[in-house]
Coordinates of C-alpha atoms and ligand atoms in Angstrom, one line a residue:
M222 CA 36.8 29.2 76.0
D223 CA 38.9 27.4 78.6
S224 CA 40.7 30.7 79.3
F225 CA 37.6 31.9 81.2
E226 CA 37.7 31.5 85.0
K227 CA 34.0 30.6 85.1
K228 CA 31.5 29.7 82.4
I229 CA 28.0 30.8 83.5
L230 CA 24.7 30.1 81.9
V231 CA 22.2 32.8 82.7
T232 CA 18.6 32.0 81.7
G233 CA 16.1 34.8 81.3
G234 CA 18.9 37.4 81.0
A235 CA 16.9 39.7 78.6
G236 CA 14.2 40.2 81.2
F237 CA 14.1 42.7 84.1
I238 CA 16.3 41.2 86.8
G239 CA 18.2 39.1 84.3
S240 CA 19.3 42.1 82.2
N241 CA 20.3 44.0 85.3
L242 CA 22.3 41.0 86.4
V243 CA 23.9 40.4 83.0
N244 CA 24.9 44.0 82.6
Y245 CA 26.5 43.9 86.1
F246 CA 28.3 40.5 85.8
V247 CA 29.7 41.1 82.3
K248 CA 31.3 44.4 83.4
K249 CA 32.4 43.3 86.9
Y250 CA 33.8 39.9 85.8
P251 CA 35.7 40.1 82.5
D252 CA 37.2 36.7 83.3
Y253 CA 33.8 35.0 83.4
L254 CA 32.0 34.0 80.3
I255 CA 28.3 34.9 80.5
V256 CA 26.0 33.0 78.1
N257 CA 22.5 34.4 78.2
L258 CA 19.8 32.0 77.0
D259 CA 16.4 33.7 76.5
K260 CA 13.3 33.0 74.5
L261 CA 12.6 36.7 74.1
T262 CA 9.0 36.5 75.1
Y263 CA 7.1 39.8 75.4
A264 CA 9.1 40.4 78.7
G265 CA 12.5 39.9 77.2
N266 CA 14.1 42.6 75.1
L267 CA 17.6 42.7 73.7
I268 CA 17.7 46.5 74.0
N269 CA 18.1 45.9 77.7
L270 CA 21.6 44.5 76.8
R271 CA 22.9 47.1 74.4
D272 CA 25.7 48.1 76.8
V273 CA 27.3 44.6 76.8
E274 CA 26.2 43.1 73.5
N275 CA 29.7 43.3 72.0
A276 CA 31.7 42.4 75.1
P277 CA 34.2 39.6 74.6
N278 CA 32.9 37.7 77.6
Y279 CA 29.2 37.8 76.6
R280 CA 27.2 35.5 74.3
F281 CA 23.4 35.6 73.6
V282 CA 21.5 32.6 72.5
K283 CA 17.8 33.0 71.6
G284 CA 16.1 29.8 72.7
D285 CA 13.6 28.1 75.0
I286 CA 14.4 26.2 78.2
L287 CA 11.7 23.8 77.0
D288 CA 14.0 22.9 74.1
K289 CA 15.9 19.9 75.6
S290 CA 18.2 19.4 72.6
L291 CA 19.3 23.0 72.7
L292 CA 20.1 22.7 76.4
D293 CA 22.1 19.6 75.6
K294 CA 24.0 21.3 72.8
L295 CA 24.8 24.4 74.9
F296 CA 26.1 22.4 77.9
G297 CA 28.2 20.3 75.5
Q298 CA 29.6 23.4 73.8
Y299 CA 30.3 25.6 76.8
D300 CA 31.0 23.2 79.7
F301 CA 29.2 25.5 82.2
D302 CA 30.1 25.4 85.8
T303 CA 27.3 27.7 87.0
V304 CA 23.7 28.1 86.1
L305 CA 21.9 31.3 87.2
H306 CA 18.3 30.4 86.4
L307 CA 16.0 33.3 86.1
A308 CA 13.9 32.5 83.1
A309 CA 10.2 32.4 84.0
E310 CA 6.8 33.7 83.3
S311 CA 6.7 36.3 86.1
H312 CA 3.4 38.2 86.2
V313 CA 0.8 37.1 88.7
D314 CA -2.1 38.6 86.7
R315 CA -1.2 36.7 83.6
S316 CA -0.9 33.5 85.6
I317 CA -4.5 34.0 86.7
D318 CA -5.6 34.5 83.1
S319 CA -3.7 31.6 81.6
P320 CA -1.7 29.3 83.9
D321 CA -0.4 26.9 81.3
D322 CA 2.6 28.8 80.2
F323 CA 3.6 29.1 83.9
V324 CA 3.5 25.4 84.3
H325 CA 5.5 24.8 81.1
T326 CA 8.3 27.4 81.6
N327 CA 8.5 27.6 85.3
V328 CA 8.1 23.9 86.2
T329 CA 9.0 21.8 83.2
G330 CA 11.6 24.3 82.0
T331 CA 13.4 24.2 85.4
V332 CA 13.3 20.4 85.5
N333 CA 14.8 20.4 82.0
L334 CA 17.7 22.5 83.2
L335 CA 18.2 20.3 86.3
N336 CA 18.3 17.2 84.1
V337 CA 20.9 18.7 81.7
A338 CA 23.0 19.9 84.6
R339 CA 22.9 16.5 86.2
K340 CA 23.9 14.8 83.0
Y341 CA 26.9 17.1 82.3
W342 CA 28.1 17.3 85.9
P343 CA 29.0 13.7 86.9
N344 CA 31.7 15.4 89.0
T345 CA 30.0 18.2 90.9
E346 CA 33.2 19.9 92.2
G347 CA 33.0 23.6 91.6
K348 CA 29.5 23.4 90.1
L349 CA 26.4 25.3 91.1
F350 CA 22.7 25.4 90.0
Y351 CA 21.3 28.6 91.5
H352 CA 17.6 29.1 91.2
I353 CA 16.3 32.7 91.6
S354 CA 12.9 32.5 93.2
T355 CA 10.3 34.5 94.9
D356 CA 8.9 35.2 98.4
E357 CA 5.4 34.5 97.0
V358 CA 6.1 30.8 97.5
Y359 CA 5.4 31.4 101.3
G360 CA 1.9 32.7 100.6
S361 CA 0.5 35.7 102.4
L362 CA 1.1 37.3 105.8
G363 CA -1.4 39.1 108.0
D364 CA -0.6 42.4 109.5
T365 CA 2.4 41.1 111.5
G366 CA 5.3 38.7 111.0
K367 CA 7.9 38.0 108.4
F368 CA 8.9 35.2 106.0
T369 CA 12.0 33.3 107.1
E370 CA 13.7 30.5 105.3
K371 CA 11.8 28.1 107.5
T372 CA 8.3 29.4 106.7
C373 CA 6.2 26.6 105.2
Y374 CA 5.3 26.9 101.5
D375 CA 1.7 28.1 100.9
P376 CA 1.5 29.5 97.4
H377 CA -1.8 31.0 96.3
S378 CA -1.5 32.1 92.7
P379 CA -0.8 29.9 89.7
Y380 CA 2.5 31.9 89.4
S381 CA 3.6 31.3 93.0
A382 CA 2.4 27.6 92.7
S383 CA 4.7 27.2 89.7
K384 CA 7.6 28.8 91.4
A385 CA 7.0 26.7 94.6
A386 CA 7.0 23.6 92.4
S387 CA 10.2 24.5 90.7
D388 CA 11.9 25.2 94.1
H389 CA 10.8 21.8 95.3
F390 CA 12.3 20.1 92.2
V391 CA 15.6 22.0 92.8
R392 CA 15.7 20.8 96.4
A393 CA 14.7 17.3 95.3
Y394 CA 17.7 17.1 92.9
Y395 CA 20.0 18.2 95.7
H396 CA 18.7 15.5 98.1
T397 CA 18.2 12.7 95.5
Y398 CA 21.1 13.2 93.2
G399 CA 23.5 15.4 95.1
L400 CA 23.3 18.2 92.6
P401 CA 24.9 21.4 94.1
V402 CA 22.1 23.9 94.4
I403 CA 21.1 27.2 96.0
I404 CA 17.8 28.9 96.1
S405 CA 17.1 32.6 96.9
N406 CA 13.6 33.9 97.5
C407 CA 13.3 37.6 97.0
S408 CA 10.6 40.3 97.5
N409 CA 9.3 42.8 95.0
N410 CA 12.0 44.3 92.8
Y411 CA 11.9 47.7 91.1
G412 CA 14.2 49.7 88.9
P413 CA 15.3 50.1 85.3
Y414 CA 14.1 47.7 82.6
Q415 CA 11.1 46.3 84.5
F416 CA 8.3 45.5 82.0
P417 CA 5.5 48.1 82.4
E418 CA 2.8 45.6 83.3
K419 CA 4.1 45.6 86.9
L420 CA 2.8 48.2 89.4
I421 CA 5.7 50.6 89.5
P422 CA 6.6 51.0 85.8
L423 CA 2.9 50.7 84.8
T424 CA 2.1 53.6 87.1
I425 CA 5.0 55.8 85.8
N426 CA 4.0 55.0 82.2
N427 CA 0.4 55.9 82.8
I428 CA 1.3 59.1 84.6
I429 CA 3.5 60.2 81.6
H430 CA 0.5 59.6 79.3
N431 CA -2.2 60.9 81.6
K432 CA -3.9 57.5 81.6
P433 CA -5.9 56.0 84.5
I434 CA -3.8 54.2 87.2
P435 CA -5.6 50.9 88.2
V436 CA -5.2 50.2 92.0
Y437 CA -6.6 46.8 93.0
G438 CA -9.1 46.7 95.9
R439 CA -8.5 49.6 98.2
G440 CA -4.7 49.7 97.6
E441 CA -4.0 48.5 101.1
N442 CA -2.1 45.4 100.3
V443 CA 1.5 45.6 101.4
R444 CA 4.6 44.7 99.4
D445 CA 8.3 44.9 100.4
W446 CA 10.3 46.7 97.7
L447 CA 13.9 46.2 96.8
Y448 CA 16.0 48.1 94.3
V449 CA 17.0 45.7 91.6
E450 CA 20.7 46.5 91.9
D451 CA 20.6 45.4 95.6
H452 CA 19.1 42.1 94.4
V453 CA 21.9 41.6 91.9
R454 CA 24.5 42.3 94.5
A455 CA 22.9 39.7 96.7
I456 CA 22.9 37.1 93.9
D457 CA 26.6 37.8 93.3
L458 CA 27.4 37.3 96.9
I459 CA 25.3 34.1 97.3
M460 CA 26.7 32.6 94.1
H461 CA 30.3 33.1 95.4
Q462 CA 29.8 32.5 99.1
G463 CA 26.5 30.8 99.7
R464 CA 26.4 27.3 101.1
N465 CA 25.4 24.3 99.0
G466 CA 21.8 23.2 99.5
E467 CA 20.8 26.4 101.3
T468 CA 18.0 28.9 100.9
Y469 CA 18.5 32.6 101.4
N470 CA 15.7 35.1 101.7
I471 CA 16.3 38.6 100.2
G472 CA 14.2 41.6 101.0
G473 CA 14.3 45.4 101.2
N474 CA 13.1 46.1 104.7
N475 CA 10.8 48.4 103.0
E476 CA 7.1 47.6 103.4
L477 CA 4.6 49.9 101.8
K478 CA 0.9 49.8 100.9
N479 CA 0.3 49.9 97.2
I480 CA -1.5 53.2 97.4
E481 CA 1.5 54.7 99.2
V482 CA 3.7 53.6 96.3
V483 CA 1.3 55.0 93.7
E484 CA 0.9 58.3 95.4
K485 CA 4.7 58.7 95.9
L486 CA 5.1 57.9 92.1
C487 CA 2.6 60.6 91.3
E488 CA 4.5 63.2 93.4
V489 CA 8.0 62.3 92.1
T490 CA 6.9 62.1 88.4
D491 CA 4.9 65.4 88.7
E492 CA 8.0 67.0 90.2
F493 CA 10.3 65.8 87.4
L494 CA 7.8 66.7 84.6
G495 CA 7.2 70.1 86.1
R496 CA 3.5 69.4 86.6
S497 CA 1.7 71.7 89.0
P498 CA 0.7 71.4 91.7
I499 CA 2.9 68.4 92.6
G500 CA 0.6 65.4 93.2
I501 CA -2.0 66.5 90.6
S502 CA -1.5 63.1 88.8
K503 CA -3.2 61.4 91.8
K504 CA -6.5 62.3 90.0
L505 CA -5.6 59.5 87.6
I506 CA -5.9 56.8 90.4
R507 CA -8.9 54.4 90.0
F508 CA -9.7 51.8 92.5
V509 CA -10.7 48.7 90.5
K510 CA -11.8 45.2 91.1
D511 CA -9.4 43.3 93.3
R512 CA -6.9 40.7 92.0
A513 CA -8.4 37.2 92.6
G514 CA -6.7 35.6 95.6
H515 CA -4.7 38.8 96.2
D516 CA -2.0 38.1 98.8
W517 CA -2.4 40.6 101.6
R518 CA 1.1 41.3 102.7
Y519 CA 4.7 40.2 102.1
A520 CA 7.7 40.9 104.4
I521 CA 11.1 39.3 104.6
D522 CA 13.3 38.5 107.5
I523 CA 16.8 39.1 106.1
N524 CA 18.7 37.9 109.2
K525 CA 20.3 34.9 107.5
I526 CA 21.8 36.6 104.5
K527 CA 22.8 39.6 106.7
T528 CA 24.6 37.5 109.3
E529 CA 26.1 34.8 107.0
L530 CA 27.1 36.9 104.0
G531 CA 27.0 40.5 105.3
W532 CA 24.4 41.6 102.7
Q533 CA 21.8 44.3 103.3
P534 CA 19.9 46.6 101.1
A535 CA 21.9 49.7 100.2
V536 CA 19.5 51.8 98.3
R537 CA 16.8 53.6 100.3
F538 CA 13.3 53.6 98.7
D539 CA 13.2 57.4 98.5
E540 CA 16.5 57.4 96.5
G541 CA 15.6 54.2 94.5
I542 CA 12.2 55.5 93.4
R543 CA 13.7 58.9 92.2
K544 CA 16.3 57.0 90.2
T545 CA 13.7 54.8 88.8
V546 CA 11.3 57.5 87.7
Q547 CA 14.2 59.5 86.2
W548 CA 15.2 56.4 84.2
Y549 CA 11.8 55.8 82.7
L550 CA 11.4 59.5 81.9
D551 CA 14.8 59.4 80.1
R552 CA 14.0 56.1 78.4
Q553 CA 10.6 56.8 76.9
D554 CA 12.0 55.3 73.7
W555 CA 12.4 52.0 75.7
L556 CA 8.8 52.2 77.1
K557 CA 7.5 52.8 73.6
Q558 CA 9.4 50.0 72.0
V559 CA 8.6 47.3 74.6
T560 CA 4.9 48.2 74.7
S561 CA 4.4 48.0 71.0
G562 CA 3.4 44.8 69.2
A563 CA 1.7 41.9 71.0
Y564 CA 1.7 43.6 74.4
R565 CA -0.6 46.3 73.1
N566 CA -3.5 43.8 72.7
Y567 CA -3.1 42.4 76.2
Y568 CA -3.0 45.8 77.7
D569 CA -6.0 47.1 75.9
K570 CA -8.0 44.0 76.8
M571 CA -7.1 44.3 80.4
Y572 CA -8.1 48.0 80.6
K573 CA -11.4 47.2 78.9
N574 CA -12.1 44.4 81.4
R575 CA -11.4 46.7 84.3
G576 CA -13.8 49.3 82.8
L577 CA -11.0 51.9 82.3
Ligands
NAD812 P1 10.7 39.0 83.5 O1 9.4 38.5 83.2 O2 11.1 40.4 83.4 O3 11.8 38.2 82.6 C1 11.7 36.8 82.4 C2 12.7 36.5 81.2 O4 12.6 35.1 81.0 C3 12.3 37.2 79.9 O5 13.5 37.7 79.3 C4 11.7 36.1 79.1 O6 11.9 36.3 77.7 C5 12.5 34.9 79.6 N1 11.8 33.6 79.4 C6 10.4 33.4 79.7 N2 10.1 32.1 79.3 C7 11.3 31.5 78.8 C8 11.6 30.3 78.3 N3 10.6 29.3 78.2 N4 12.8 30.0 77.9 C9 13.8 31.0 77.9 N5 13.5 32.2 78.4 C10 12.3 32.5 78.8 O7 11.0 38.4 85.0 P2 11.8 39.1 86.2 O8 10.9 40.0 86.9 O9 13.1 39.6 85.7 O10 12.1 37.8 87.1 C11 13.2 37.0 86.9 C12 13.2 35.9 87.8 O11 13.2 36.4 89.2 C13 11.9 35.0 87.7 O12 12.3 33.7 87.9 C14 11.0 35.5 88.9 O13 10.2 34.5 89.3 C15 12.1 35.9 89.9 N6 11.7 36.9 90.8 C16 11.2 38.1 90.4 C17 10.9 39.2 91.3 C18 10.4 40.5 90.8 O14 10.0 41.3 91.7 N7 10.4 40.8 89.6 C19 11.1 38.9 92.7 C20 11.6 37.7 93.1 C21 11.9 36.7 92.2
DAU813 O1 7.2 39.3 95.6 C1 7.9 39.0 94.5 C2 7.0 39.0 93.3 O2 6.8 40.4 93.0 C3 7.7 38.4 92.0 O3 7.9 37.0 92.3 C4 6.8 38.6 90.8 O4 7.5 38.1 89.7 C5 6.6 40.1 90.6 O5 5.7 40.3 89.5 C6 6.0 40.7 91.9 O6 4.6 40.2 92.1 P1 3.4 41.2 92.5 O7 2.1 40.6 92.1 O8 3.6 41.6 94.0 O9 3.8 42.5 91.6 P2 2.9 43.5 90.8 O10 3.7 44.6 90.4 O11 2.1 42.8 89.8 O12 1.9 44.0 91.9 C7 2.3 44.7 93.1 C8 1.1 45.0 93.9 O13 0.3 46.0 93.2 C9 0.2 43.9 94.1 O14 -0.4 43.9 95.4 C10 -0.9 44.1 93.1 C11 -1.0 45.6 92.9 N1 -1.3 46.1 91.6 C12 -0.6 45.6 90.5 C13 -0.9 46.1 89.3 C14 -0.1 45.5 88.1 C15 -2.3 47.1 91.4 O15 -2.9 47.5 92.4 N2 -2.5 47.6 90.2 C16 -1.9 47.1 89.1 O16 -2.1 47.6 87.9

């Protein structure tokens, strides 16, 4: 174990961003040991990690960040120097339906990890607790302006409130105990392995199966979309070169109204499926009751990470969305597998509630 240059605990590494990150880190850094701790909720799937499951520098541990004795055991066993904390309940709609899991995992789970890191890192030299967070902590923008690292926190959903609380705890451990920490707050990711409850994979899945596509309100809300690989590259850079105690905002410089995203997905998917005329799937679009407290617009000022670390998004939306649609079309086995079981009931109930 001591032969590894770094020993990294990744939490939530079987989810969307986590699995993209683990796949990337395990291959790029053969001298780093990557230990992936994941509870495998409905959102975590080991098939996301097939490519690396037998790699000599990778270990998987099924477990819950609420399990303090497990965290203690893992820190004792592996002597981690870095924590990349991604485990979370991540879906806003679910947080509206049942906030409790969000408080438990996102807030209490983060505090458990902070406590165990503090206990095992009396000497903080070379140590880093990196919390992967969201731009939603900043609340909602009107038609102009962008979130900077100095924007005041103003979370609106139970999800964003729980992420804001966890960010506050991370900073509190930096100020109070001197724990070395970094936080990054990122905008909407898209790409392979995203669970098909989120707008982009849900839309692609519904187009494939000729099912109605629910668009909340009038579809005019704006999100800033970032290809997941670009996010992973940013995390890599921040982990290695970011400054202790700092926050970095990450965004795609790519604001789109939801309806624009959905229409684009209809066109690209129709093209790839050979449906004619291209765009015919737009007939599946249904405007449904708006999300409660629906944030109007997110946009990110990426100046800090750009000037300090030289990062900027590399994948243009047109290119990223074509790669994404192609991936889901090629991996319909994956879509089928992750939407079977318990998720099916949630999905059916949601559709019934929306009158679809
Ligand atoms: P996801 O829902 O796809 O994956 C979350 C993972 O965490 C799953 O593998 C799940 O099994 C695991 N998990 C959940 N509860 C756990 C627990 N109690 N113990 C251990 N593991 C647990 O989420 P994602 O979209 O990949 O997001 C990852 C992180 O990035 C989250 O912290 C999220 O807030 C943040 N983030 C996401 C986005 C985005 O657009 N998806 C943007 C910015 C920030
Ligand atoms: O901004 C970062 C956040 O992006 C992350 O922190 C969250 O974990 C991630 O889930 C995402 O949150 P959103 O709520 O923005 O993502 P979602 O894909 O759920 O919705 C995107 C937009 O599309 C939002 O305005 C709501 C709308 N929408 C969503 C769904 C699921 C619809 O119109 N119809 C839908 O069926």
